[in-house]
Coordinates of C-alpha atoms (C1' of nucleotides) in Angstrom, one line a residue:
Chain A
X17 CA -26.5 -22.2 -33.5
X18 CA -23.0 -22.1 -34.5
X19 CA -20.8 -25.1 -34.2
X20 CA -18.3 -23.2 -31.9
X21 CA -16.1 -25.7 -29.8
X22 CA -16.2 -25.1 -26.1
X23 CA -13.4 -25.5 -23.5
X24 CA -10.8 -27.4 -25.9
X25 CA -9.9 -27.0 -29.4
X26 CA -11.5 -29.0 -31.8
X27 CA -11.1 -29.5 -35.4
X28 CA -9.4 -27.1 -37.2
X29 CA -12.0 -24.5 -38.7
X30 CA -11.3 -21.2 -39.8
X31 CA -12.8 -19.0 -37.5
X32 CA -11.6 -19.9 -34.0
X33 CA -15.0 -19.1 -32.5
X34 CA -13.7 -18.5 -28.8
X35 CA -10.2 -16.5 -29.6
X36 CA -11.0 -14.2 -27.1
X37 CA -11.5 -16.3 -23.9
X38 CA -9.0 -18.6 -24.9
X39 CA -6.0 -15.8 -25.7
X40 CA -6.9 -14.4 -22.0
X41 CA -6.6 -17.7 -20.7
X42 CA -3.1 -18.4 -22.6
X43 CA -1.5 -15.3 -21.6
X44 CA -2.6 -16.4 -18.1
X45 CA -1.0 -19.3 -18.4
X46 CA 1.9 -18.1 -19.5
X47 CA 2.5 -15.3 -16.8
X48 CA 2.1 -17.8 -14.0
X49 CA 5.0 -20.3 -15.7
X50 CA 7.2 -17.7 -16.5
X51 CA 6.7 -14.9 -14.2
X52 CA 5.0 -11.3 -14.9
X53 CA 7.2 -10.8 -17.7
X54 CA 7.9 -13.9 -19.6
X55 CA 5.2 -13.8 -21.7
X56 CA 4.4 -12.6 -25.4
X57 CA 1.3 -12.2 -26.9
X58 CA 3.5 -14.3 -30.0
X59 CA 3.4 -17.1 -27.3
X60 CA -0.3 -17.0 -26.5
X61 CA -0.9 -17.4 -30.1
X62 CA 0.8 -20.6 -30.5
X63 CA -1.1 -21.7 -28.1
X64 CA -4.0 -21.1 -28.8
X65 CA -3.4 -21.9 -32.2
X66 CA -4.0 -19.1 -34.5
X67 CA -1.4 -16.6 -36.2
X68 CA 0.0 -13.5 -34.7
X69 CA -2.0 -11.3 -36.1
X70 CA -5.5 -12.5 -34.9
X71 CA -5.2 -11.2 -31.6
X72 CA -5.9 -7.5 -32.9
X73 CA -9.0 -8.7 -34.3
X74 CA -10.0 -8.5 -30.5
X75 CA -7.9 -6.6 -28.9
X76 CA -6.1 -2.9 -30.0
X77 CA -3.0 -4.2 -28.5
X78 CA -0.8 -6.0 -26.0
X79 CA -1.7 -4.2 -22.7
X80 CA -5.5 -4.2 -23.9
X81 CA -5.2 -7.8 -23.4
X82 CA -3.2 -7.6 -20.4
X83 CA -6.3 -5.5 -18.8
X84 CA -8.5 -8.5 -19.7
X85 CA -6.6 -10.5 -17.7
X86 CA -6.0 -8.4 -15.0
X87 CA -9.8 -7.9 -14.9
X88 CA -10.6 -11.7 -14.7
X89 CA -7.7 -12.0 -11.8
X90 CA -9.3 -9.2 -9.8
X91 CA -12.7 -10.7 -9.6
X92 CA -11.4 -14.0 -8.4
X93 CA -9.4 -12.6 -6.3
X94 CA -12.6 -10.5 -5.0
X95 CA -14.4 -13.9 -4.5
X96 CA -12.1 -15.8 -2.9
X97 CA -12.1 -13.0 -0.4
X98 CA -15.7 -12.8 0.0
X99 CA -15.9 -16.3 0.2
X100 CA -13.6 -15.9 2.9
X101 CA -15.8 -13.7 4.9
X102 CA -18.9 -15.6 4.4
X103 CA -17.3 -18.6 5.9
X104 CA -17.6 -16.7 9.7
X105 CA -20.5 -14.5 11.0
X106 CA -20.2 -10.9 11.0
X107 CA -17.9 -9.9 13.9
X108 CA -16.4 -12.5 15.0
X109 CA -12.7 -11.5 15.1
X110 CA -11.8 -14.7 13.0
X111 CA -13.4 -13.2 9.7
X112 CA -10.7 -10.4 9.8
X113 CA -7.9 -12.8 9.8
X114 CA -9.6 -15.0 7.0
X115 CA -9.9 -12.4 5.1
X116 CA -6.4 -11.4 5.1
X117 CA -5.5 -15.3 5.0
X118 CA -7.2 -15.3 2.0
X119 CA -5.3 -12.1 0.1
X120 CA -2.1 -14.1 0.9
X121 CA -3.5 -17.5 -0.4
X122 CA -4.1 -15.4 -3.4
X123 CA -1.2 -14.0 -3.8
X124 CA 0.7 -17.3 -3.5
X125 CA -1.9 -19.6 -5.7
X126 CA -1.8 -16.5 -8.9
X127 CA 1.9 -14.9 -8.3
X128 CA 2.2 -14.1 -11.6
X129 CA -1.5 -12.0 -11.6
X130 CA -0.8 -10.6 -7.8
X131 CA 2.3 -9.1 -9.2
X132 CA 0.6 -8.0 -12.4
X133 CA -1.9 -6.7 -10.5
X134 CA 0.0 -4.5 -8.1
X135 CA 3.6 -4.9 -8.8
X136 CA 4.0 -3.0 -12.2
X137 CA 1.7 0.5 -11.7
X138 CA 1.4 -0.5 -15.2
X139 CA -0.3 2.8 -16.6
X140 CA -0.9 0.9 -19.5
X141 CA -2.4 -1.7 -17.9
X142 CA -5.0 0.5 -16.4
X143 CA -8.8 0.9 -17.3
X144 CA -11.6 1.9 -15.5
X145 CA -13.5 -1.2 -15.2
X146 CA -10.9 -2.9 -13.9
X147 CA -10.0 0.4 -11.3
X148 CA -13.8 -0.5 -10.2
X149 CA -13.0 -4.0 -10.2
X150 CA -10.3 -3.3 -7.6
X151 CA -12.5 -0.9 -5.6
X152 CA -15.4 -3.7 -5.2
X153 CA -12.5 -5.9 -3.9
X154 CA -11.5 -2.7 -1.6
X155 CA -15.2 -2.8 -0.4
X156 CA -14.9 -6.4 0.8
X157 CA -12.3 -5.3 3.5
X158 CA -13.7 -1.8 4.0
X159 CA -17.7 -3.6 5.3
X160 CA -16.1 -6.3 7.2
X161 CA -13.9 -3.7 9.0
X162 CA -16.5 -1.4 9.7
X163 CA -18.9 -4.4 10.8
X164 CA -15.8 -5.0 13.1
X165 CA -16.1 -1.4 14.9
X166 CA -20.0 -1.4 14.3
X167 CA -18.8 1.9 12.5
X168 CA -20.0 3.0 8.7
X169 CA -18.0 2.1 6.2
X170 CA -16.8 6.1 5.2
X171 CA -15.8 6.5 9.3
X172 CA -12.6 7.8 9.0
X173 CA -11.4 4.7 11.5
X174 CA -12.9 2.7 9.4
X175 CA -11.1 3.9 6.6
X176 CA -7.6 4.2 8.1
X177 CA -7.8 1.3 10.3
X178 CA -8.7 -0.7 6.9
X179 CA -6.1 0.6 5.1
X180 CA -3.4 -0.3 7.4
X181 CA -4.6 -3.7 7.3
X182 CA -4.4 -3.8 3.9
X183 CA -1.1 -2.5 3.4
X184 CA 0.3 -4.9 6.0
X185 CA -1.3 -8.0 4.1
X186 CA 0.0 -6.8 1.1
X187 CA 3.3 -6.7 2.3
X188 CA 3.4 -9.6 3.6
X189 CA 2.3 -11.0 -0.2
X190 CA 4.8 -9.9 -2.1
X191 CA 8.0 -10.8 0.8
X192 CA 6.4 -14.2 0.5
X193 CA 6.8 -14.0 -3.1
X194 CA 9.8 -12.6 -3.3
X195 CA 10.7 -15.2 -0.4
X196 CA 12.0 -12.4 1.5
X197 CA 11.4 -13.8 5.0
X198 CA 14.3 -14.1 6.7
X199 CA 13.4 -17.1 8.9
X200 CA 11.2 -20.3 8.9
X201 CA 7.7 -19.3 8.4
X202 CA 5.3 -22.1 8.7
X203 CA 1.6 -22.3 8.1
X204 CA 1.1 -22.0 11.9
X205 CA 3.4 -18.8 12.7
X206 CA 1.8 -17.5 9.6
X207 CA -1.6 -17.7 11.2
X208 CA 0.3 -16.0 14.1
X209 CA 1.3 -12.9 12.8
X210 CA -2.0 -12.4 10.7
X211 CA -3.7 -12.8 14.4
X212 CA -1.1 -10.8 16.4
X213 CA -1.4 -7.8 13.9
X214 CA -5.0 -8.1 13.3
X215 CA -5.3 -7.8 16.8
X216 CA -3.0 -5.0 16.9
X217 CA -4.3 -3.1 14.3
X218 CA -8.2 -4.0 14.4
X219 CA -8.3 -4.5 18.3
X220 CA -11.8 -5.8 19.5
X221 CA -13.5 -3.0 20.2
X222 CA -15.3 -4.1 22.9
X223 CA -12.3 -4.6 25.2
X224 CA -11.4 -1.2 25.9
X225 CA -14.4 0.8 24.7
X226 CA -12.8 3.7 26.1
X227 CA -9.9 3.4 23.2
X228 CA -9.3 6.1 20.9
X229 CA -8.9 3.8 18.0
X230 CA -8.5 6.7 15.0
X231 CA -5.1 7.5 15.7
X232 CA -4.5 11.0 15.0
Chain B
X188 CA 46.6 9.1 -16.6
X189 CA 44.5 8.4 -19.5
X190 CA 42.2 11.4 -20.9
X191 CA 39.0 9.4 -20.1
X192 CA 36.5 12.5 -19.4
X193 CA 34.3 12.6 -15.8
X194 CA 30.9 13.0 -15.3
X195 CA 29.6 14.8 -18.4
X196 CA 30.8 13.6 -22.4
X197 CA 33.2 15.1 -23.3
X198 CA 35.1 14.9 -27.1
X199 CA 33.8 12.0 -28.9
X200 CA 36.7 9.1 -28.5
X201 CA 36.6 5.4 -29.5
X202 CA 36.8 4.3 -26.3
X203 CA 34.4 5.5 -24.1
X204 CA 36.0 5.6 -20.8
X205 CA 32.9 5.2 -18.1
X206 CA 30.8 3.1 -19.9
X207 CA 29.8 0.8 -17.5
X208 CA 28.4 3.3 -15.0
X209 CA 27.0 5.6 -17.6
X210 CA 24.9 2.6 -18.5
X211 CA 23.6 2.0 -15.2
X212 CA 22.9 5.0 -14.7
X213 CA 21.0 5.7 -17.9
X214 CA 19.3 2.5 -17.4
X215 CA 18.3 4.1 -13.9
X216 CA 17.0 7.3 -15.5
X217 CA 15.0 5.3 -18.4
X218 CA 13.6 3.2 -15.2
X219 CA 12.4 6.4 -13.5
X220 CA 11.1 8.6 -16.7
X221 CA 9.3 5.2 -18.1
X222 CA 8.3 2.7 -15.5
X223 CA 10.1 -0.6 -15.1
X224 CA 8.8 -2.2 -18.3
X225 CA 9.4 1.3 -20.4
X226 CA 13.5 0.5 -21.0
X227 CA 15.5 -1.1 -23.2
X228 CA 19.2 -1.9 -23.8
X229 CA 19.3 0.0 -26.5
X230 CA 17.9 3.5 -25.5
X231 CA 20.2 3.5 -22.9
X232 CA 23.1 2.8 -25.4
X233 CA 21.7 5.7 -27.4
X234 CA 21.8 7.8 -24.4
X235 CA 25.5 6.9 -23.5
X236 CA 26.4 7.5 -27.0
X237 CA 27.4 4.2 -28.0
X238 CA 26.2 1.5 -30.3
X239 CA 23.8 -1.0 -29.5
X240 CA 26.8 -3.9 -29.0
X241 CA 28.9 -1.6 -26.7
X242 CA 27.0 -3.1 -23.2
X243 CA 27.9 -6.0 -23.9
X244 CA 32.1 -5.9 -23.4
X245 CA 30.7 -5.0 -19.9
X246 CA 27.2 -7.1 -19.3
X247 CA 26.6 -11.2 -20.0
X248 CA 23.1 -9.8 -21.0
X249 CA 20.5 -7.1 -19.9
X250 CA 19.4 -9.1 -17.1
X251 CA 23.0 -8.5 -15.6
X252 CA 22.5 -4.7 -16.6
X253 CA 19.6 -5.1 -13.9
X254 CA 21.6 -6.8 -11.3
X255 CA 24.1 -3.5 -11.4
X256 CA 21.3 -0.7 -11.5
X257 CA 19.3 -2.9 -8.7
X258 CA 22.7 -3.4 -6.3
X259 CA 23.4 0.6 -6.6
X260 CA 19.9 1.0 -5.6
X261 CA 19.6 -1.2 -2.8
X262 CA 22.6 0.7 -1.5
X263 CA 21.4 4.0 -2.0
X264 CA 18.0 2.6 0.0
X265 CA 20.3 0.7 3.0
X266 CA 22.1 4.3 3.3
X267 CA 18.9 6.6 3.6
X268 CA 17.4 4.0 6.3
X269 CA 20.6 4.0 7.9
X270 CA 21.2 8.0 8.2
X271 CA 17.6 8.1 9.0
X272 CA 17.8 5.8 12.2
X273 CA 21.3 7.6 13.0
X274 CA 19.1 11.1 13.4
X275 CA 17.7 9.4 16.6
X276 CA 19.0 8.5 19.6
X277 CA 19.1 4.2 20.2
X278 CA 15.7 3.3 22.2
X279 CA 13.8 6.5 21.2
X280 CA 10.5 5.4 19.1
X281 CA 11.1 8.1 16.8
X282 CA 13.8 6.0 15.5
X283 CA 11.4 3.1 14.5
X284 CA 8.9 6.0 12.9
X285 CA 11.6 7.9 10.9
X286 CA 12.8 4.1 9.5
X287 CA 9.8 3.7 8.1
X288 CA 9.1 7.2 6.7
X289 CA 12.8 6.4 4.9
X290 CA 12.1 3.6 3.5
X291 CA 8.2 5.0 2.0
X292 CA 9.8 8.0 1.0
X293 CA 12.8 6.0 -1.0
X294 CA 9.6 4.2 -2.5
X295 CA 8.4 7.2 -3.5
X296 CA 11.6 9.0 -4.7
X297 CA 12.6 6.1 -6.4
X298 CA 9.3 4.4 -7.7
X299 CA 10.9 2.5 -10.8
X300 CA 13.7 1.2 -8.6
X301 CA 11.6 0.2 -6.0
X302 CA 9.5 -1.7 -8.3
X303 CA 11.8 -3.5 -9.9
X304 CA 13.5 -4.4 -6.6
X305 CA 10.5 -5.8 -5.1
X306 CA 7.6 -6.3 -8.0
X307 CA 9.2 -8.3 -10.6
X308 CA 10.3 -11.2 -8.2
X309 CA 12.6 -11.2 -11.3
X310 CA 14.2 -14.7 -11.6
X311 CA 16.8 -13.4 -14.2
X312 CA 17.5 -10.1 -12.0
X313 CA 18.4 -11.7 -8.5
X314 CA 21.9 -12.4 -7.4
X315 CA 24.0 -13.3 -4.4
X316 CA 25.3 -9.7 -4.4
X317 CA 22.2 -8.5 -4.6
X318 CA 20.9 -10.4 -1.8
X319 CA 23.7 -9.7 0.2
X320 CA 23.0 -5.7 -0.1
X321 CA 18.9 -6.6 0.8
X322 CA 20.0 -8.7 3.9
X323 CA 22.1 -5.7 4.7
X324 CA 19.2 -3.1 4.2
X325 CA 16.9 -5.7 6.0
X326 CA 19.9 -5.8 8.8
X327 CA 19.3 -2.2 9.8
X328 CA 15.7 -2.9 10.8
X329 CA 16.2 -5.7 12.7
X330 CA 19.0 -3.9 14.9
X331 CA 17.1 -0.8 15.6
X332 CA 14.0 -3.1 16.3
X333 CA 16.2 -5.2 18.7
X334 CA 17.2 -2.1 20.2
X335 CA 13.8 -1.0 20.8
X336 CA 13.1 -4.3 22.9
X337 CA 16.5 -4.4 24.4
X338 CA 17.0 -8.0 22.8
X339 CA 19.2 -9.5 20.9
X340 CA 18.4 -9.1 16.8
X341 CA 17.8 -13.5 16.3
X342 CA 15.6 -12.9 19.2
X343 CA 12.1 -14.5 17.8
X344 CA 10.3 -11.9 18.9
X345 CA 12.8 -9.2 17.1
X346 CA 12.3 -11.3 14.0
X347 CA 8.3 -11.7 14.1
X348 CA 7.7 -8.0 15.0
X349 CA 10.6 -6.5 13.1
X350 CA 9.2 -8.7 9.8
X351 CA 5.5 -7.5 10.6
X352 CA 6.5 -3.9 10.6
X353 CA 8.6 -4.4 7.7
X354 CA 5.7 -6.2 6.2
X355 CA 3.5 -2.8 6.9
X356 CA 5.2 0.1 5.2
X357 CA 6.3 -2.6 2.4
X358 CA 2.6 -3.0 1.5
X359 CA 1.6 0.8 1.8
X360 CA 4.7 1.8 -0.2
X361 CA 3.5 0.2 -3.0
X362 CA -0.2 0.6 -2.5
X363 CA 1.1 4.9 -2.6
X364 CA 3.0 3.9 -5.9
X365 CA -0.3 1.9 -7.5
X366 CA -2.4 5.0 -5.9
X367 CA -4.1 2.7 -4.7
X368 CA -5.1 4.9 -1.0
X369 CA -8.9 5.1 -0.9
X370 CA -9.2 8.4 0.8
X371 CA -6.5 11.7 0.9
X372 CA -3.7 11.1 3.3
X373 CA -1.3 14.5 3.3
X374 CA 1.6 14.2 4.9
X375 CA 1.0 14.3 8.4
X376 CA -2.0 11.4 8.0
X377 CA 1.0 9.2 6.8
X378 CA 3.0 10.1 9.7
X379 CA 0.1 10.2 11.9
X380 CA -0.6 6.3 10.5
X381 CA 3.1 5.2 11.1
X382 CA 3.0 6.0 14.4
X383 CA -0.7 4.3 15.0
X384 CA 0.6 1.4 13.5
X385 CA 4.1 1.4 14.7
X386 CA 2.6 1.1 18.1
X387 CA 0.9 -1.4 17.7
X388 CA 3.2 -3.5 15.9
X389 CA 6.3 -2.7 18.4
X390 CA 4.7 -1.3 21.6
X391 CA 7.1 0.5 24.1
X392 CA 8.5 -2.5 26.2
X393 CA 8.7 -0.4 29.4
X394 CA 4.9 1.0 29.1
X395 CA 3.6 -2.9 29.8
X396 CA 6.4 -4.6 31.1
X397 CA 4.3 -8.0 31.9
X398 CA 2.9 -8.2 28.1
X399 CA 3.8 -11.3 26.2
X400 CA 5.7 -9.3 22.7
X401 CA 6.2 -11.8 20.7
X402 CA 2.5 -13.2 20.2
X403 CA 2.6 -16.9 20.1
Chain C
dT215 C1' -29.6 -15.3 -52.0
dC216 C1' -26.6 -12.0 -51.5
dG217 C1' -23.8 -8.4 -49.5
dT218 C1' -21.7 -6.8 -45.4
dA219 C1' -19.1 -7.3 -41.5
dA220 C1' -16.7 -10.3 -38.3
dA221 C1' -12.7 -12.8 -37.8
dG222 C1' -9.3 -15.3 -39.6
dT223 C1' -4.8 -15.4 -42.9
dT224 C1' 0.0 -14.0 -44.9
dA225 C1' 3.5 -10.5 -45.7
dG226 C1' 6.2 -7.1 -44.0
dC227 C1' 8.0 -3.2 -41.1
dA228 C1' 10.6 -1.3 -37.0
dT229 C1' 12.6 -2.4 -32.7
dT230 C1' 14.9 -5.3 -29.7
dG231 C1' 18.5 -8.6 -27.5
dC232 C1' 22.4 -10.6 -28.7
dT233 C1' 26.5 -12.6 -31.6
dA234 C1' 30.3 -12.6 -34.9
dA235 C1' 33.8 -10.4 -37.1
dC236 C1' 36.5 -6.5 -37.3
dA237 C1' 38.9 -2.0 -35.7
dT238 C1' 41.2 0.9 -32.4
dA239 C1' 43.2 2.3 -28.3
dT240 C1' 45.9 1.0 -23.9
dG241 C1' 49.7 -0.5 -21.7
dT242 C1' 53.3 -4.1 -20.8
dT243 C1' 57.4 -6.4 -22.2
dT244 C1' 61.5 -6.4 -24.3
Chain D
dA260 C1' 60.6 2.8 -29.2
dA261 C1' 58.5 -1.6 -31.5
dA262 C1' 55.5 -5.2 -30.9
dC263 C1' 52.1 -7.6 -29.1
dA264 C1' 48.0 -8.9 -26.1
dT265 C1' 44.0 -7.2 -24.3
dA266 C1' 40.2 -4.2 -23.4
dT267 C1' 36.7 -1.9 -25.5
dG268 C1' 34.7 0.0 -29.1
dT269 C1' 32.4 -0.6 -34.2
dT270 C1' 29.3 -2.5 -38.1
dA271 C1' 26.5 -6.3 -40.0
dG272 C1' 23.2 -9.5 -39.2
dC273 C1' 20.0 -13.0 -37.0
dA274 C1' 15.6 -14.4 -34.7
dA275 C1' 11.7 -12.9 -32.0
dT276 C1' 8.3 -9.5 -31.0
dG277 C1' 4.4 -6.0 -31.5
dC278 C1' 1.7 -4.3 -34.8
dT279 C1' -0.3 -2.9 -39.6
dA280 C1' -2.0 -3.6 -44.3
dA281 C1' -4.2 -6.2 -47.6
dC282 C1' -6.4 -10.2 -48.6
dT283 C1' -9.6 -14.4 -47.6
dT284 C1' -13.1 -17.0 -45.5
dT285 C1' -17.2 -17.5 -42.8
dA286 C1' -21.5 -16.1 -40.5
dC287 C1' -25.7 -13.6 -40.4
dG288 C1' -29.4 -10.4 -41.5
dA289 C1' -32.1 -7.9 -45.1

DNA sequence: TCGTAAAGTTAGCATTGCTAACATATGTTT
DNA sequence: AAACATATGTTAGCAATGCTAACTTTACGA
C-alpha cells in the first residue's frame, strides 16, 4: 500500500498521488466562483499544489479535463433527478413536477457546471462517455413520462411530450440564472408554474382519455 | 468629407476610418465561424487590418467589445420577433406560433450570438444598455401575449404565461443548438410542437371562457 | 535489486489582453 | 495658412496562459 493522502493534502511528497481527482475538483471549484469562464487550468494548479505542467501527465489538454468535469456534473445531476423520482410512486402527477423541480435546483446549486454543461455546445468539450452520460440522464425523464401515459418509452408521445418538458425546464434554468424573470418569482409561484405547465403539457391522462395527446 | 472608405477596405491609410464597427462585426463573424469561446481580440484586429492595440482607442477592454457585438445582436433578434408578430393580425394564434418560430430560428441563424447572449451569464459582458435592448426584445412577447388574452401586459396572468412560453422555446433553442433532440424533428415536427405547446401554455381565451388562465 | 514506466519538476515557446510611449491625421481657432 | 489639441493609429513590452521538451524522482514488477 502506498502512503497516498486522501481527501486533503498532506505532507509535501513528490508524487501528488491523487492529481487527478483533485485537479477535477479545483477546476470545479473554480467555475462555480468565477463563472463558466473564469477559470485556468494555471489556477487549478495552484490549487492543488503542483506545477503547471503536471496536469498533462493526466490529461492531453484543457478541454480533456473540462470533459472530466462535465462527466462528474452530469452524473450528479442524473442522481439528484432520480432521487427526485424515487421520492413519489410511479404515476402520481407529483413525480413529474419533482423531477423538473429538481433540474432547476440543479441548475441553481452548480451554475457554473449547468452552463458548462449546456450553455457552451462546446465541441471540444464533447466525448462519448459523457454524450451517454447525458442520454442516461435523458432516460430518467423519458420512463417517468412514459410511466405517466402508461405508454413505452420510444412512443412517439412519449418522446415529444418529454421533450417539451424538457426544453421548458431548461429554459426556465438558464432565465433563472441569467435572472431574467421579469417579476417576483418566489419558491411558491415557482412551484406554480412547474404544476401549471406540467399539467399543460403532461395532462393526466386519465381525465380525458378521449385526448389526442401526440399533437400532430 | 473625409475619404474614410465604406463597407469594404479600401487603400491602406493610418487612420482607419470604421474601426469600431469593423470590430464588432469581425468579432461577430469569429463568434459564428468558432463558437463563443473560439475568438480573441486579436484575430479580429488581424481581420480589420489593424494592430493588436488599435481596439482599444475604441473599447475599455474586450469585455466591452462583447457588450457592442451583444447590443447589435439583441437588436437584430427584437427586430425579427417584431416583423414576425407584425405578419399576423393582433389576436390571431398564429401570431404567438410565428413569435416563437422567430425567436428558434434567430437561435439557430445566429448560434454564437445566441449563446453568448444567454449561456455565459457573463458578469463582465452585461450592461444597462444591454438590458435595456433584452427588456425591449422581452417587451414584444409580453404585448402580443397580452393581446392574445385581451389583458393588460403587467396583468399576472400575461406575466406567468407569457414567461412560461418564453421559458419553452428558450430551453428547446438551446437544446437544437447542443443537438441535444432525442429523436428527428424536420421542420413541420417543430412547428407541429409549437403549436402543441403553445396551446397549452396560452389556450384561446374565447374557446373556455370560464377557465381560470393564470393557474394559481 | 534493478530497470522501466508513471508522475512529478523546470525551462521555454507562442498567443493573448492590455498599457505606455510615440506618430500621424483631423479639424478648429486665430 | 499656421499652430495646436485631439482622435486614432503604431511599436514595444509586460504578465498570464496553454502546452511541449527534457530532466528527475518515485513506485512496482521481473
Amino acid at each position: 500500500m502506498s502512503s497516498q493522502p486522501s481527501g486533503v493534502e498532506s505532507k509535501k511528497e513528490y508524487h501528488h498521488g491523487d492529481l487527478r481527482r483533485q485537479l477535477l475538483e479545483a477546476v470545479r471549484e473554480l467555475i462555480e466562483e468565477n463563472g463558466p469562464e473564469g477559470f485556468s487550468v494555471a489556477q487549478a494548479c495552484r490549487r492543488a499544489g503542483v506545477s503547471t505542467a503536471a496536469p498533462y501527465k493526466h490529461f492531453k489538454d484543457r478541454h480533456e479535463i473540462m470533459r472530466g468535469v462535465l462527466l462528474l456534473a452530469m452524473e450528479r445531476m442524473r442522481q439528484v433527478m432520480q432521487d427526485a423520482a424515487d421520492a413519489w410512486p410511479a404515476g402520481d402527477p407529483s413525480r413529474i413536477v419533482a423531477l423538473g423541480q429538481a433540474y432547476v435546483d440543479f441548475a441553481r446549486n452548480e451554475p457554473g457546471m449547468f452552463q458548462m454543461m449546456f450553455g457552451h455546445s462546446g465541441r471540444h468539450d464533447q466525448s462519448p462517455e459523457l454524450e451517454a452520460a447525458g442520454e442516461r440522464t435523458g432516460a430518467v425523464v423519458k420512463i417517468v413520462v412514459a410511466e405517466h401515459f402508461n405508454r413505452p418509452v420510444d412512443d412517439p408521445v412519449v418522446q415529444l411530450r418529454a421533450y417539451a418538458a424538457w426544453s421548458f425546464v431548461h429554459g426556465h434554468s438558464f432565465l433563472c440564472l441569467d435572472n431574467k424573470i421579469p417579476f417576483e418569482m418566489p419558491a411558491e409561484t415557482e412551484h406554480a408554474l412547474l404544476v401549471l405547465v406540467g399539467k399543460a403539457i403532461l395532462p393526466d391522462p386519465s381525465a380525458h382519455a378521449g385526448q389526442d395527446h401526440g399533437g400532430g
